[in-house]
């Protein structure tokens, strides 16, 4: 199909090309990730040096130059919201899913290109609304990313903006997930049966199903909370509320726990939405850089599917401290232990792939290798939180913060950064600078562990999360120096991203050109297209001849899926 | 500004403020929780170190180098399967022998109300109101219309049962060795009632009252923390949790009763 020259705005701004949309998602999400990180740097200053003026920008934020508790709570809520809904999910699902899924199944584009464009722009509008909430009188939403009522319902007006923005973001995810599912299933190249899908496609499709099935309850809940705030309903407000000594004039009769159920019914699958694309990315990087077939492809696929399914029946382990009785908590503890099994299998299969390999230590491989132990820490520390008895002490402490950050930051984000280095030649036809990549990797790897590891130590002492100043408590004061170390490490981690961002932008024009379309000698279909792929990806339809990750038994050479025969 | 920074770094350099590990425990049920946490961490360390050694070994042994090519033949390992089964069995044991019994004991096996100290704790932004039933052991009626600055729980002093009730703010005194039953509620938003040194934590949710219990074995002065984000003052919603000897506790009750009488007179 020939395409006439499109005007700039149609080609790069309101594009329906999945690759352009993928990059748009990637760039927007990178901005939000850095912004969310920056919010945390402000908070970390306050945590390390409570009440001390923030250098340079403090005076622009508050009168005294130090964070106020109001601002601290707002930054906390916005850090969580931005990182999850505007950063990591759009990066993992929006950018990687959009760019790679059509290519990896041999499709010309997404099944519904206009829906795809709409998905990005609805996300964009949601992001703009979320950012605008900072300008609300009284500051941004300050009830945590979980927005538990009644606090969220009685809090400042920015909470309404937060809910509106969430409605946009959820709608965007729903549009995107429908597209991914249909594309991956319907637009498969000839010969690409399901068991020939790259693991990344399996991960993205499972993720899409999670989004599709888990997000609607939260969208409904967000609208109910909006009604509570705006129309005076009482879905989440019980009777007899007394706030600051005044009776609250609401109908009452609602239940705050209803929100928690609806919220966590989304937000637990959401954890797997965050992690599965990263697992997919790591599998692709590992098997390519090991120069051998992936160990236990089928085991991996079934584990991902089982994980996806189980993620719908564990949500109430976030609510063990809300008066849960024996029966219900026994069920949710058991499912939580069960869901750890496929996670262990996933990690084990990746590790076993290394056996007998010839490991190339490229920059993406470094990130993938660092992902494994750090994701393992994140997963393992979930165990004490998943059992009610140990959760009594650790629930809502820094231990929880350490746990899920190990999953999402040194886990998912490390994997996705590896993915950027890995597919950059595909996006641009050029390699990113290797020295800057290694610098980025090593400094980040050391710093990030100094940021998150002390959280377990503080949490074990009992330091509660979301505290503006923990030195108010004796055990908070006795662990305060960890905060100084963590904040310093967080700042180093921020600096370590400069070479990465610099590398990402400069390599587009000045990076080393790829030798051929398949510079890593990978096996999957995206490498059949030229680098970068043209509009509509494949000039002639591709055909698939074998499983992914195949190598010739005789020559030990790689056998890409798209090459007809050995030779 | 520089002084505070210098002070913070002085602490770091002098290795002050780097405490870790579980806080001291004065409850009778806490050892079970601590045992579980400790056991779990040994298990986690074992798995992590095992995986880690394997990973490092692979990274060194199978690195790309001259004269080394990858083994591309199909592989099958059965050891991981047994490891996996081991993990499953271990987790099942944790559930059945550690976690379930502790939870069942805490949730269903309540001490006798007659021989226990029963208190109502009502959380609000940003304080803990502790309501003792007084000598008669009966709580007076409460009514939200009566809530004001001096009557945080809306206690009806006209009610005969309420005449001797003691309401203390942020001071939770209990006698050592006596079971305590707490009826936990909240007035405005969700709070998290947390006694780190008694291994007690429970959300205080408005519109609901939850019973919980614990028993202490040692005296000491500790803190009540709020575990759940409850607004601007969340970080300073601190109460004091004092485990007193029976004598000290009785004296305190006497003092409070005297104060009540003076107020009434």
GROMACS .gro file of N, CA and C in nm, chain B residues 145-249:
model
  315
  712UNK      N    1  -2.476   1.389   6.941
  712UNK     CA    2  -2.519   1.527   6.962
  712UNK      C    3  -2.449   1.590   7.082
  713UNK      N    4  -2.398   1.504   7.173
  713UNK     CA    5  -2.333   1.556   7.294
  713UNK      C    6  -2.184   1.583   7.274
  714UNK      N    7  -2.133   1.547   7.155
  714UNK     CA    8  -1.989   1.564   7.133
  714UNK      C    9  -1.954   1.712   7.132
  715UNK      N   10  -1.859   1.750   7.216
  715UNK     CA   11  -1.804   1.886   7.208
  715UNK      C   12  -1.660   1.881   7.259
  716UNK      N   13  -1.601   1.997   7.275
  716UNK     CA   14  -1.459   2.003   7.311
  716UNK      C   15  -1.425   1.928   7.438
  717UNK      N   16  -1.515   1.928   7.537
  717UNK     CA   17  -1.483   1.861   7.662
  717UNK      C   18  -1.537   1.719   7.668
  718UNK      N   19  -1.617   1.682   7.570
  718UNK     CA   20  -1.678   1.550   7.571
  718UNK      C   21  -1.657   1.483   7.436
  719UNK      N   22  -1.535   1.436   7.413
  719UNK     CA   23  -1.500   1.390   7.278
  719UNK      C   24  -1.578   1.268   7.230
  720UNK      N   25  -1.629   1.186   7.322
  720UNK     CA   26  -1.702   1.068   7.273
  720UNK      C   27  -1.854   1.088   7.284
  721UNK      N   28  -1.899   1.203   7.331
  721UNK     CA   29  -2.043   1.227   7.342
  721UNK      C   30  -2.107   1.145   7.452
  722UNK      N   31  -2.034   1.130   7.565
  722UNK     CA   32  -2.085   1.048   7.676
  722UNK      C   33  -2.198   1.120   7.747
  723UNK      N   34  -2.304   1.046   7.775
  723UNK     CA   35  -2.421   1.102   7.845
  723UNK      C   36  -2.400   1.084   7.996
  724UNK      N   37  -2.362   1.192   8.066
  724UNK     CA   38  -2.336   1.180   8.211
  724UNK      C   39  -2.466   1.166   8.291
  725UNK      N   40  -2.579   1.193   8.228
  725UNK     CA   41  -2.708   1.175   8.295
  725UNK      C   42  -2.739   1.027   8.316
  726UNK      N   43  -2.688   0.948   8.220
  726UNK     CA   44  -2.713   0.804   8.226
  726UNK      C   45  -2.644   0.746   8.350
  727UNK      N   46  -2.716   0.669   8.433
  727UNK     CA   47  -2.654   0.616   8.556
  727UNK      C   48  -2.526   0.537   8.527
  728UNK      N   49  -2.524   0.464   8.416
  728UNK     CA   50  -2.404   0.387   8.384
  728UNK      C   51  -2.287   0.475   8.343
  729UNK      N   52  -2.319   0.598   8.304
  729UNK     CA   53  -2.214   0.685   8.252
  729UNK      C   54  -2.152   0.776   8.356
  730UNK      N   55  -2.210   0.777   8.476
  730UNK     CA   56  -2.163   0.871   8.577
  730UNK      C   57  -2.017   0.849   8.615
  731UNK      N   58  -1.977   0.722   8.621
  731UNK     CA   59  -1.841   0.693   8.666
  731UNK      C   60  -1.745   0.661   8.551
  732UNK      N   61  -1.791   0.681   8.426
  732UNK     CA   62  -1.703   0.648   8.313
  732UNK      C   63  -1.586   0.745   8.306
  733UNK      N   64  -1.474   0.693   8.264
  733UNK     CA   65  -1.354   0.777   8.252
  733UNK      C   66  -1.318   0.786   8.104
  734UNK      N   67  -1.302   0.908   8.056
  734UNK     CA   68  -1.259   0.925   7.918
  734UNK      C   69  -1.124   0.992   7.918
  735UNK      N   70  -1.026   0.924   7.863
  735UNK     CA   71  -0.893   0.982   7.860
  735UNK      C   72  -0.852   1.002   7.714
  736UNK      N   73  -0.779   1.109   7.690
  736UNK     CA   74  -0.737   1.137   7.553
  736UNK      C   75  -0.590   1.105   7.538
  737UNK      N   76  -0.563   1.015   7.443
  737UNK     CA   77  -0.425   0.979   7.408
  737UNK      C   78  -0.347   0.910   7.520
  738UNK      N   79  -0.414   0.880   7.633
  738UNK     CA   80  -0.345   0.808   7.740
  738UNK      C   81  -0.416   0.675   7.759
  739UNK      N   82  -0.352   0.569   7.713
  739UNK     CA   83  -0.413   0.437   7.722
  739UNK      C   84  -0.338   0.360   7.829
  740UNK      N   85  -0.398   0.355   7.948
  740UNK     CA   86  -0.334   0.286   8.060
  740UNK      C   87  -0.398   0.150   8.080
  741UNK      N   88  -0.316   0.049   8.091
  741UNK     CA   89  -0.369  -0.083   8.119
  741UNK      C   90  -0.287  -0.147   8.230
  742UNK      N   91  -0.353  -0.231   8.311
  742UNK     CA   92  -0.277  -0.303   8.414
  742UNK      C   93  -0.208  -0.424   8.351
  743UNK      N   94  -0.087  -0.451   8.394
  743UNK     CA   95  -0.014  -0.564   8.336
  743UNK      C   96  -0.080  -0.696   8.375
  744UNK      N   97  -0.075  -0.790   8.283
  744UNK     CA   98  -0.123  -0.924   8.314
  744UNK      C   99  -0.271  -0.944   8.304
  745UNK      N  100  -0.346  -0.839   8.275
  745UNK     CA  101  -0.490  -0.854   8.266
  745UNK      C  102  -0.532  -0.844   8.119
  746UNK      N  103  -0.617  -0.938   8.073
  746UNK     CA  104  -0.659  -0.928   7.933
  746UNK      C  105  -0.733  -0.796   7.908
  747UNK      N  106  -0.708  -0.737   7.793
  747UNK     CA  107  -0.774  -0.611   7.756
  747UNK      C  108  -0.856  -0.636   7.630
  748UNK      N  109  -0.982  -0.597   7.637
  748UNK     CA  110  -1.066  -0.603   7.517
  748UNK      C  111  -1.091  -0.460   7.472
  749UNK      N  112  -1.057  -0.432   7.347
  749UNK     CA  113  -1.078  -0.298   7.294
  749UNK      C  114  -1.192  -0.303   7.194
  750UNK      N  115  -1.287  -0.211   7.211
  750UNK     CA  116  -1.390  -0.197   7.109
  750UNK      C  117  -1.356  -0.073   7.028
  751UNK      N  118  -1.314  -0.096   6.905
  751UNK     CA  119  -1.248   0.009   6.829
  751UNK      C  120  -1.343   0.071   6.727
  752UNK      N  121  -1.351   0.203   6.730
  752UNK     CA  122  -1.434   0.274   6.633
  752UNK      C  123  -1.367   0.404   6.592
  753UNK      N  124  -1.432   0.477   6.503
  753UNK     CA  125  -1.378   0.606   6.460
  753UNK      C  126  -1.492   0.702   6.433
  754UNK      N  127  -1.464   0.831   6.452
  754UNK     CA  128  -1.569   0.931   6.436
  754UNK      C  129  -1.577   0.989   6.295
  755UNK      N  130  -1.460   0.999   6.230
  755UNK     CA  131  -1.459   1.076   6.106
  755UNK      C  132  -1.406   0.998   5.986
  756UNK      N  133  -1.279   0.960   5.993
  756UNK     CA  134  -1.220   0.889   5.880
  756UNK      C  135  -1.155   0.761   5.933
  757UNK      N  136  -1.097   0.685   5.842
  757UNK     CA  137  -1.033   0.560   5.883
  757UNK      C  138  -0.897   0.589   5.946
  758UNK      N  139  -0.874   0.533   6.063
  758UNK     CA  140  -0.745   0.543   6.128
  758UNK      C  141  -0.691   0.402   6.148
  759UNK      N  142  -0.564   0.394   6.179
  759UNK     CA  143  -0.506   0.262   6.205
  759UNK      C  144  -0.453   0.256   6.347
  760UNK      N  145  -0.521   0.179   6.432
  760UNK     CA  146  -0.479   0.168   6.572
  760UNK      C  147  -0.362   0.070   6.580
  761UNK      N  148  -0.247   0.120   6.619
  761UNK     CA  149  -0.125   0.040   6.611
  761UNK      C  150  -0.047   0.052   6.742
  762UNK      N  151  -0.030  -0.062   6.807
  762UNK     CA  152   0.057  -0.069   6.924
  762UNK      C  153   0.178  -0.153   6.885
  763UNK      N  154   0.284  -0.090   6.836
  763UNK     CA  155   0.397  -0.171   6.786
  763UNK      C  156   0.451  -0.265   6.892
  764UNK      N  157   0.450  -0.223   7.019
  764UNK     CA  158   0.511  -0.304   7.122
  764UNK      C  159   0.418  -0.409   7.181
  765UNK      N  160   0.293  -0.413   7.131
  765UNK     CA  161   0.204  -0.520   7.175
  765UNK      C  162   0.156  -0.601   7.056
  766UNK      N  163   0.217  -0.575   6.940
  766UNK     CA  164   0.182  -0.648   6.817
  766UNK      C  165   0.030  -0.642   6.793
  767UNK      N  166  -0.025  -0.522   6.811
  767UNK     CA  167  -0.167  -0.502   6.786
  767UNK      C  168  -0.181  -0.400   6.674
  768UNK      N  169  -0.261  -0.433   6.575
  768UNK     CA  170  -0.292  -0.334   6.472
  768UNK      C  171  -0.432  -0.365   6.418
  769UNK      N  172  -0.510  -0.259   6.406
  769UNK     CA  173  -0.643  -0.277   6.348
  769UNK      C  174  -0.691  -0.144   6.295
  770UNK      N  175  -0.757  -0.147   6.180
  770UNK     CA  176  -0.814  -0.023   6.129
  770UNK      C  177  -0.934   0.017   6.212
  771UNK      N  178  -0.943   0.147   6.242
  771UNK     CA  179  -1.061   0.201   6.309
  771UNK      C  180  -1.146   0.265   6.199
  772UNK      N  181  -1.263   0.206   6.175
  772UNK     CA  182  -1.342   0.246   6.060
  772UNK      C  183  -1.473   0.309   6.107
  773UNK      N  184  -1.501   0.431   6.063
  773UNK     CA  185  -1.626   0.493   6.107
  773UNK      C  186  -1.747   0.412   6.063
  774UNK      N  187  -1.847   0.409   6.148
  774UNK     CA  188  -1.967   0.332   6.116
  774UNK      C  189  -1.960   0.188   6.161
  775UNK      N  190  -1.845   0.148   6.213
  775UNK     CA  191  -1.830   0.010   6.257
  775UNK      C  192  -1.754   0.008   6.389
  776UNK      N  193  -1.781  -0.096   6.469
  776UNK     CA  194  -1.703  -0.115   6.591
  776UNK      C  195  -1.645  -0.255   6.588
  777UNK      N  196  -1.515  -0.265   6.604
  777UNK     CA  197  -1.450  -0.395   6.600
  777UNK      C  198  -1.394  -0.429   6.737
  778UNK      N  199  -1.420  -0.551   6.785
  778UNK     CA  200  -1.356  -0.592   6.909
  778UNK      C  201  -1.219  -0.651   6.880
  779UNK      N  202  -1.123  -0.620   6.963
  779UNK     CA  203  -0.995  -0.689   6.956
  779UNK      C  204  -0.942  -0.704   7.098
  780UNK      N  205  -0.848  -0.794   7.115
  780UNK     CA  206  -0.799  -0.815   7.252
  780UNK      C  207  -0.650  -0.846   7.253
  781UNK      N  208  -0.592  -0.819   7.367
  781UNK     CA  209  -0.451  -0.858   7.389
  781UNK      C  210  -0.428  -0.864   7.539
  782UNK      N  211  -0.315  -0.919   7.574
  782UNK     CA  212  -0.280  -0.928   7.716
  782UNK      C  213  -0.132  -0.896   7.730
  783UNK      N  214  -0.098  -0.822   7.833
  783UNK     CA  215   0.042  -0.782   7.847
  783UNK      C  216   0.112  -0.867   7.950
  784UNK      N  217   0.244  -0.873   7.939
  784UNK     CA  218   0.320  -0.952   8.036
  784UNK      C  219   0.428  -0.871   8.107
  785UNK      N  220   0.451  -0.748   8.056
  785UNK     CA  221   0.553  -0.663   8.119
  785UNK      C  222   0.503  -0.521   8.126
  786UNK      N  223   0.554  -0.445   8.222
  786UNK     CA  224   0.516  -0.304   8.228
  786UNK      C  225   0.609  -0.222   8.140
  787UNK      N  226   0.565  -0.101   8.108
  787UNK     CA  227   0.649  -0.013   8.028
  787UNK      C  228   0.568   0.099   7.967
  788UNK      N  229   0.638   0.199   7.917
  788UNK     CA  230   0.570   0.312   7.855
  788UNK      C  231   0.599   0.310   7.706
  789UNK      N  232   0.493   0.304   7.627
  789UNK     CA  233   0.507   0.289   7.483
  789UNK      C  234   0.419   0.390   7.411
  790UNK      N  235   0.405   0.367   7.279
  790UNK     CA  236   0.330   0.463   7.199
  790UNK      C  237   0.215   0.396   7.125
  791UNK      N  238   0.112   0.475   7.097
  791UNK     CA  239   0.008   0.436   7.003
  791UNK      C  240   0.038   0.512   6.875
  792UNK      N  241   0.044   0.441   6.765
  792UNK     CA  242   0.069   0.508   6.638
  792UNK      C  243  -0.054   0.498   6.550
  793UNK      N  244  -0.067   0.591   6.457
  793UNK     CA  245  -0.172   0.577   6.356
  793UNK      C  246  -0.107   0.518   6.232
  794UNK      N  247  -0.164   0.407   6.185
  794UNK     CA  248  -0.103   0.337   6.072
  794UNK      C  249  -0.165   0.377   5.940
  795UNK      N  250  -0.284   0.432   5.944
  795UNK     CA  251  -0.357   0.458   5.819
  795UNK      C  252  -0.363   0.609   5.795
  796UNK      N  253  -0.330   0.652   5.674
  796UNK     CA  254  -0.333   0.795   5.641
  796UNK      C  255  -0.471   0.851   5.675
  797UNK      N  256  -0.473   0.954   5.765
  797UNK     CA  257  -0.602   1.004   5.811
  797UNK      C  258  -0.612   1.154   5.795
  798UNK      N  259  -0.516   1.215   5.724
  798UNK     CA  260  -0.524   1.358   5.701
  798UNK      C  261  -0.395   1.428   5.740
  799UNK      N  262  -0.405   1.560   5.753
  799UNK     CA  263  -0.286   1.643   5.773
  799UNK      C  264  -0.207   1.604   5.897
  800UNK      N  265  -0.278   1.569   6.003
  800UNK     CA  266  -0.209   1.541   6.129
  800UNK      C  267  -0.177   1.396   6.150
  801UNK      N  268  -0.185   1.316   6.045
  801UNK     CA  269  -0.160   1.171   6.057
  801UNK      C  270  -0.028   1.142   6.130
  802UNK      N  271   0.075   1.220   6.094
  802UNK     CA  272   0.210   1.190   6.147
  802UNK      C  273   0.223   1.222   6.295
  803UNK      N  274   0.131   1.307   6.348
  803UNK     CA  275   0.145   1.336   6.491
  803UNK      C  276   0.024   1.286   6.570
  804UNK      N  277  -0.043   1.186   6.515
  804UNK     CA  278  -0.156   1.128   6.588
  804UNK      C  279  -0.100   1.021   6.681
  805UNK      N  280  -0.027   1.071   6.778
  805UNK     CA  281   0.045   0.980   6.867
  805UNK      C  282  -0.028   0.972   6.999
  806UNK      N  283  -0.041   0.851   7.050
  806UNK     CA  284  -0.095   0.835   7.184
  806UNK      C  285   0.009   0.766   7.270
  807UNK      N  286  -0.022   0.753   7.398
  807UNK     CA  287   0.071   0.686   7.487
  807UNK      C  288   0.005   0.560   7.541
  808UNK      N  289   0.081   0.454   7.537
  808UNK     CA  290   0.031   0.324   7.578
  808UNK      C  291   0.116   0.283   7.698
  809UNK      N  292   0.053   0.290   7.815
  809UNK     CA  293   0.128   0.264   7.938
  809UNK      C  294   0.081   0.134   8.002
  810UNK      N  295   0.172   0.043   8.012
  810UNK     CA  296   0.140  -0.081   8.083
  810UNK      C  297   0.187  -0.062   8.226
  811UNK      N  298   0.090  -0.055   8.320
  811UNK     CA  299   0.122  -0.023   8.459
  811UNK      C  300   0.107  -0.147   8.546
  812UNK      N  301   0.166  -0.141   8.664
  812UNK     CA  302   0.136  -0.246   8.761
  812UNK      C  303  -0.007  -0.225   8.809
  813UNK      N  304  -0.067  -0.329   8.863
  813UNK     CA  305  -0.206  -0.318   8.907
  813UNK      C  306  -0.222  -0.201   9.004
  814UNK      N  307  -0.121  -0.184   9.091
  814UNK     CA  308  -0.127  -0.078   9.192
  814UNK      C  309  -0.126   0.060   9.127
  815UNK      N  310  -0.030   0.079   9.035
  815UNK     CA  311  -0.022   0.206   8.964
  815UNK      C  312  -0.153   0.233   8.891
  816UNK      N  313  -0.206   0.129   8.829
  816UNK     CA  314  -0.329   0.144   8.752
  816UNK      C  315  -0.444   0.185   8.844
   0.00000   0.00000   0.00000
